[in-house]
Coordinates of C-alpha atoms in Angstrom, one line a residue:
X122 CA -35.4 63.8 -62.0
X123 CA -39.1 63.4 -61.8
X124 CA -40.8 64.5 -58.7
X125 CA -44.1 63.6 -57.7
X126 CA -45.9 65.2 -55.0
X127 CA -48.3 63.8 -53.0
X128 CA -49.1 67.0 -50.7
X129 CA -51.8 69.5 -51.5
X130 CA -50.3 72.3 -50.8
X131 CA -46.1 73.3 -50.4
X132 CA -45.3 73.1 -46.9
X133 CA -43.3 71.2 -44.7
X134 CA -43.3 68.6 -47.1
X135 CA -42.0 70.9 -49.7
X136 CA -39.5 72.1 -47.8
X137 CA -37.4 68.9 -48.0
X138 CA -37.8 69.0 -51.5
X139 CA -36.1 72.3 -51.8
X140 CA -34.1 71.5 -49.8
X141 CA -33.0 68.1 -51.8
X142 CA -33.5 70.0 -55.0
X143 CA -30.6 72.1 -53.7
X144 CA -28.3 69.5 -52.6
X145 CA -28.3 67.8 -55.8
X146 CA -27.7 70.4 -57.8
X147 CA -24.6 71.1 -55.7
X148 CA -23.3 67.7 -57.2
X149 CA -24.6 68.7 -60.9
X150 CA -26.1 71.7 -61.9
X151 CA -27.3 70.3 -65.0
X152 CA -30.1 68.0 -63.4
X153 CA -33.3 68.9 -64.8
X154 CA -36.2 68.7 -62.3
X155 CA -39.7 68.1 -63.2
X156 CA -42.8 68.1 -60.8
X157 CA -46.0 67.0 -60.9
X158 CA -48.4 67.8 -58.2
X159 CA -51.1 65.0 -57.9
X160 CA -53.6 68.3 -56.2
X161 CA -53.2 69.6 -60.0
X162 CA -54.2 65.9 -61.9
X163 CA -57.8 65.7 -61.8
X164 CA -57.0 62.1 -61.0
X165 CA -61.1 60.5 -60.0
X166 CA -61.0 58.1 -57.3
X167 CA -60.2 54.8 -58.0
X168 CA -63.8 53.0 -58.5
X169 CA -62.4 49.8 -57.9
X170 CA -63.3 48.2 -61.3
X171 CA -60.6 45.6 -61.9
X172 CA -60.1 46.3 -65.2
X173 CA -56.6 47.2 -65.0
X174 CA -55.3 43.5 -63.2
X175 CA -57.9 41.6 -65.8
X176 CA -57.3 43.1 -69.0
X177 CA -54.8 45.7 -68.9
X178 CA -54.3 49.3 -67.7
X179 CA -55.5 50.9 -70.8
X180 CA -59.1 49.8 -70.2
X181 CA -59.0 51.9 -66.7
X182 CA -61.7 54.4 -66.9
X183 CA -59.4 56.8 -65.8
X184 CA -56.5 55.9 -68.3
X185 CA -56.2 59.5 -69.4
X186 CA -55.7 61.3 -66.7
X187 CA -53.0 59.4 -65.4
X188 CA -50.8 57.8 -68.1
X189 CA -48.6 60.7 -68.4
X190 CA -47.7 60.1 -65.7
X191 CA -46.8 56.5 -65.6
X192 CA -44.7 56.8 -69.2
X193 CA -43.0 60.4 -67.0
X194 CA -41.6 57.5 -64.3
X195 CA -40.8 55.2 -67.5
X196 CA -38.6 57.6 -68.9
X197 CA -37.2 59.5 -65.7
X198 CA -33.3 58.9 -64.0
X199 CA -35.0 59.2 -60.8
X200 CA -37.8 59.3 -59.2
X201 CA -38.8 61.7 -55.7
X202 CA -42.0 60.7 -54.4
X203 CA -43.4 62.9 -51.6
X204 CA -46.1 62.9 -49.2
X205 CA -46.5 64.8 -45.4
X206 CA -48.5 62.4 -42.8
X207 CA -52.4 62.1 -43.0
X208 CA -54.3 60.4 -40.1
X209 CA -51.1 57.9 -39.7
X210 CA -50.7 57.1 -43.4
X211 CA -50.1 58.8 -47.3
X212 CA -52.6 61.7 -48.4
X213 CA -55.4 60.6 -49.8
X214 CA -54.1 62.2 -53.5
X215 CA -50.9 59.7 -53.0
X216 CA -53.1 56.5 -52.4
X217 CA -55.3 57.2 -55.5
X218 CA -52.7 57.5 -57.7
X219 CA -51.3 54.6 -56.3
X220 CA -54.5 52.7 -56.4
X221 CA -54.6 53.6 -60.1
X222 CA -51.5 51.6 -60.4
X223 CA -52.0 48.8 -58.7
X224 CA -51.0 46.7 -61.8
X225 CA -47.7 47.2 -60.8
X226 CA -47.9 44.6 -58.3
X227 CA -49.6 42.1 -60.7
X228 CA -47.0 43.0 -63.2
X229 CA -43.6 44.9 -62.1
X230 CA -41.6 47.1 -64.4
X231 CA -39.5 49.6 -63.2
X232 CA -36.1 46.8 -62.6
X233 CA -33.3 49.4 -63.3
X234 CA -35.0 52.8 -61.2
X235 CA -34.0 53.7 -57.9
X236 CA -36.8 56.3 -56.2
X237 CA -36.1 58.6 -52.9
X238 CA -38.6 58.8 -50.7
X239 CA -39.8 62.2 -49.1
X240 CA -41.9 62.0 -45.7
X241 CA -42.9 64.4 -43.1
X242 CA -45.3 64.8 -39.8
X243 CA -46.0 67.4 -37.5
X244 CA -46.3 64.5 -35.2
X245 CA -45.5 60.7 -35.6
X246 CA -46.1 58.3 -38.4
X247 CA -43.2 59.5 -40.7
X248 CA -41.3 56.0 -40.6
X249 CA -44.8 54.2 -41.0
X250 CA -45.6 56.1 -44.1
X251 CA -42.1 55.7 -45.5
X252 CA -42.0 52.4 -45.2
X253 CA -45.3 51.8 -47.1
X254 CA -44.2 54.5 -50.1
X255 CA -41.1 52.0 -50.3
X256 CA -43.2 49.2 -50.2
X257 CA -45.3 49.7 -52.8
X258 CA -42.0 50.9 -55.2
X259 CA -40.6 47.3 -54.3
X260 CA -43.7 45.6 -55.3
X261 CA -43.6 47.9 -58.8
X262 CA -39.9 46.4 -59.7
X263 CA -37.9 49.7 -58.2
X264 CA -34.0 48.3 -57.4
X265 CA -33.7 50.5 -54.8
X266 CA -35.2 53.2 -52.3
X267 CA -33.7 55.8 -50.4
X268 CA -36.1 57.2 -47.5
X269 CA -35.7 60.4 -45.7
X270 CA -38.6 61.2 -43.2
X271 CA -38.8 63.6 -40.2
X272 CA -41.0 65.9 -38.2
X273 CA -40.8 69.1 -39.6
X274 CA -42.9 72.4 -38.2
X275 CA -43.4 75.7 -39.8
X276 CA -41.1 74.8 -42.8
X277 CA -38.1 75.2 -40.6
X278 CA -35.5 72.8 -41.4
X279 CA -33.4 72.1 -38.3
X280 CA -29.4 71.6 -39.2
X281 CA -29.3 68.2 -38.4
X282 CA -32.4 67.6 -40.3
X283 CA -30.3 69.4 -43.4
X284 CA -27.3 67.1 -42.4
X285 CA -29.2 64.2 -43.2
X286 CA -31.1 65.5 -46.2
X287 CA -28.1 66.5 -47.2
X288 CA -26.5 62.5 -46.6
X289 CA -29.4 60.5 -48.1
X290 CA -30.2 62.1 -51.1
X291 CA -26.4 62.4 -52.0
X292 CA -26.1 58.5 -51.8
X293 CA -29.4 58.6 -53.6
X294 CA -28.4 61.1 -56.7
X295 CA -24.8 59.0 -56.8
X296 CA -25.8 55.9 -57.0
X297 CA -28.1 56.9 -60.0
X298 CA -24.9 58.3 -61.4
X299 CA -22.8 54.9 -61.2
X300 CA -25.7 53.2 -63.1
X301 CA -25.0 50.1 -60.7
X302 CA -28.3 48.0 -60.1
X303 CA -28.2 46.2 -57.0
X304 CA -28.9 42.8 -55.8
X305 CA -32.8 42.2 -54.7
X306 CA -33.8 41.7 -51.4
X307 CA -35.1 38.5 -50.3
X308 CA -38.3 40.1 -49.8
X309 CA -38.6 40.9 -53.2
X310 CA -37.4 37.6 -54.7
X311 CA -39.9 36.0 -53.1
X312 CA -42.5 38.4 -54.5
X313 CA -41.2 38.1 -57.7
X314 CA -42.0 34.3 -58.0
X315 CA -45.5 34.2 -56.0
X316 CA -46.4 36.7 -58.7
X317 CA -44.8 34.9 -61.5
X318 CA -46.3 31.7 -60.5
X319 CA -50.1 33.3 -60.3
X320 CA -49.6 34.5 -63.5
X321 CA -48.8 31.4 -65.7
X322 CA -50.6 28.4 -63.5
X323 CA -53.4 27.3 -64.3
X324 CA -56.4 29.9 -64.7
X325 CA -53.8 33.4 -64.8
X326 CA -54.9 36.4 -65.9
X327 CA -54.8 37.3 -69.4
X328 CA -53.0 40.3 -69.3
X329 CA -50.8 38.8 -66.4
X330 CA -50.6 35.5 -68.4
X331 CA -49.0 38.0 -71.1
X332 CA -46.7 40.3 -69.8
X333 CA -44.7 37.6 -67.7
X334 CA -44.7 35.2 -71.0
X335 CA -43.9 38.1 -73.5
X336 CA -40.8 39.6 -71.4
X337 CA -39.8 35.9 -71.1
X338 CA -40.0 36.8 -66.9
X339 CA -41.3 33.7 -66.3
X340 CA -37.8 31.3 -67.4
X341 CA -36.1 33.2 -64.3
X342 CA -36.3 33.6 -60.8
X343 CA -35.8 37.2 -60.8
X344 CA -35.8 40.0 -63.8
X345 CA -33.0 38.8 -66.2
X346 CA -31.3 42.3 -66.0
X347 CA -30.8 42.3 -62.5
X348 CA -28.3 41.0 -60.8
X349 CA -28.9 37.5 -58.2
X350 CA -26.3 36.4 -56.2
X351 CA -26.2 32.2 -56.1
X352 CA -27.6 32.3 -52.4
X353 CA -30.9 34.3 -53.7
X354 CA -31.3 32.4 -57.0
X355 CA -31.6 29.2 -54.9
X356 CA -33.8 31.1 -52.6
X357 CA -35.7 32.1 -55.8
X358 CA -35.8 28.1 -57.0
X359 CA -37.6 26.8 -53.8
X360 CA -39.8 29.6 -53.9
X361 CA -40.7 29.0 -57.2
X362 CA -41.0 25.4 -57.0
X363 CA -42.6 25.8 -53.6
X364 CA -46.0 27.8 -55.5

């Protein structure tokens, strides 16, 4: 299980993870955790360049000092992705490294991962932020999220908050286990083929042109290894036909 943290320090934040951490190795005590704490990268800001949508993420600037990271998420059973609540949104270490990946949208990989989703506030915002963190996964190609967000003061974990840490990230680490990918939503069919369509019309991308001719993503209305149910594939064939 790879964990990414978006906070820069271990506080409330942290103390769902622990407290995650501990529920999961309840259910196997051969998981292996690994964290990466985004305050520790040295990712630069985004500078806004392009490069990565035009002609592919290697020719970021800041390649280096983030790739590890990606090919850690390639690789992972499961992802945690964690982040208190700044001024109503992610910290600003969470949105750089998710700027830095914003080829993901263009070109969406990760079809058979399944990410939990670890939010916290001393005040509001915690659904807010979840919702985006899931967001973005759905626009990268994750099958499913699992979102646990709450206010959270002094690192004191109330029982009830335990109860449904405790709930979440058990339906979470099991459904990991069963290997099962789930049907898309509707929401991200449709993504699926506005993206597929802007890549291969006329005037695409070249590295976009690419990726969704190489994989072959283009001859379907949805990643070929995922499951579609008849009522989204037609969903999927209007959509398609509609762009």
């Amino acid at each position: 299980i790879l964990i990414i943290n978006g906070s820069p320090r271990k506080g409330n934040t942290w103390a769902v993870v622990k407290e995650v951490k501990s529920d999961i190795s309840t259910i196997d005590s051969n998981i292996k955790f690994e964290e990466i704490h985004l305050k520790d990268q040295d990712i630069p800001f985004c500078n806004g360049c392009f490069l990565c949508i035009q002609k592919g993420e290697e020719y970021c600037p800041h390649y280096n000092s983030f790739k590890d990271i990606v090919n850690k998420i390639k690789s992972c059973d499961g992802l945690i992705i964690t982040s208190p609540v700044y001024a109503l949104n992610v910290t600003a270490l969470m949105k750089n490294f998710i700027d830095h990946s914003a080829y993901f949208y263009h070109r969406p990989y990760f079809f058979n991962k399944k990410a939990l989703i670890l939010v916290t506030t001393a005040g509001s915002g915690h659904k807010r932020v979840a919702n985006y963190l899931s967001e973005t996964l759905r626009n990268w190609g994750f099958n499913k999220t699992y979102k646990i967000h709450m206010p959270v003061h002094a690192r004191i974990l109330k029982e009830k908050d335990k109860d449904k840490i405790n709930k979440i990230s058990s339906e979470w680490f099991k459904d990991i286990q069963s290997d099962k990918i789930h049907n898309p939503s509707f929401k991200a069919v449709f993504y699926y083929n506005l993206w597929k369509k802007m890549s291969t019309s006329s005037n695409p991308l070249p590295k976009d042109y690419e990726y969704w001719t190489i994989n072959k993503y283009d001859k379907y209305y949805f990643a070929p290894n995922v499951p579609l149910n008849p009522l989204k594939k037609v969903f999927g064939m209007l959509i398609s036909g509609f762009f």
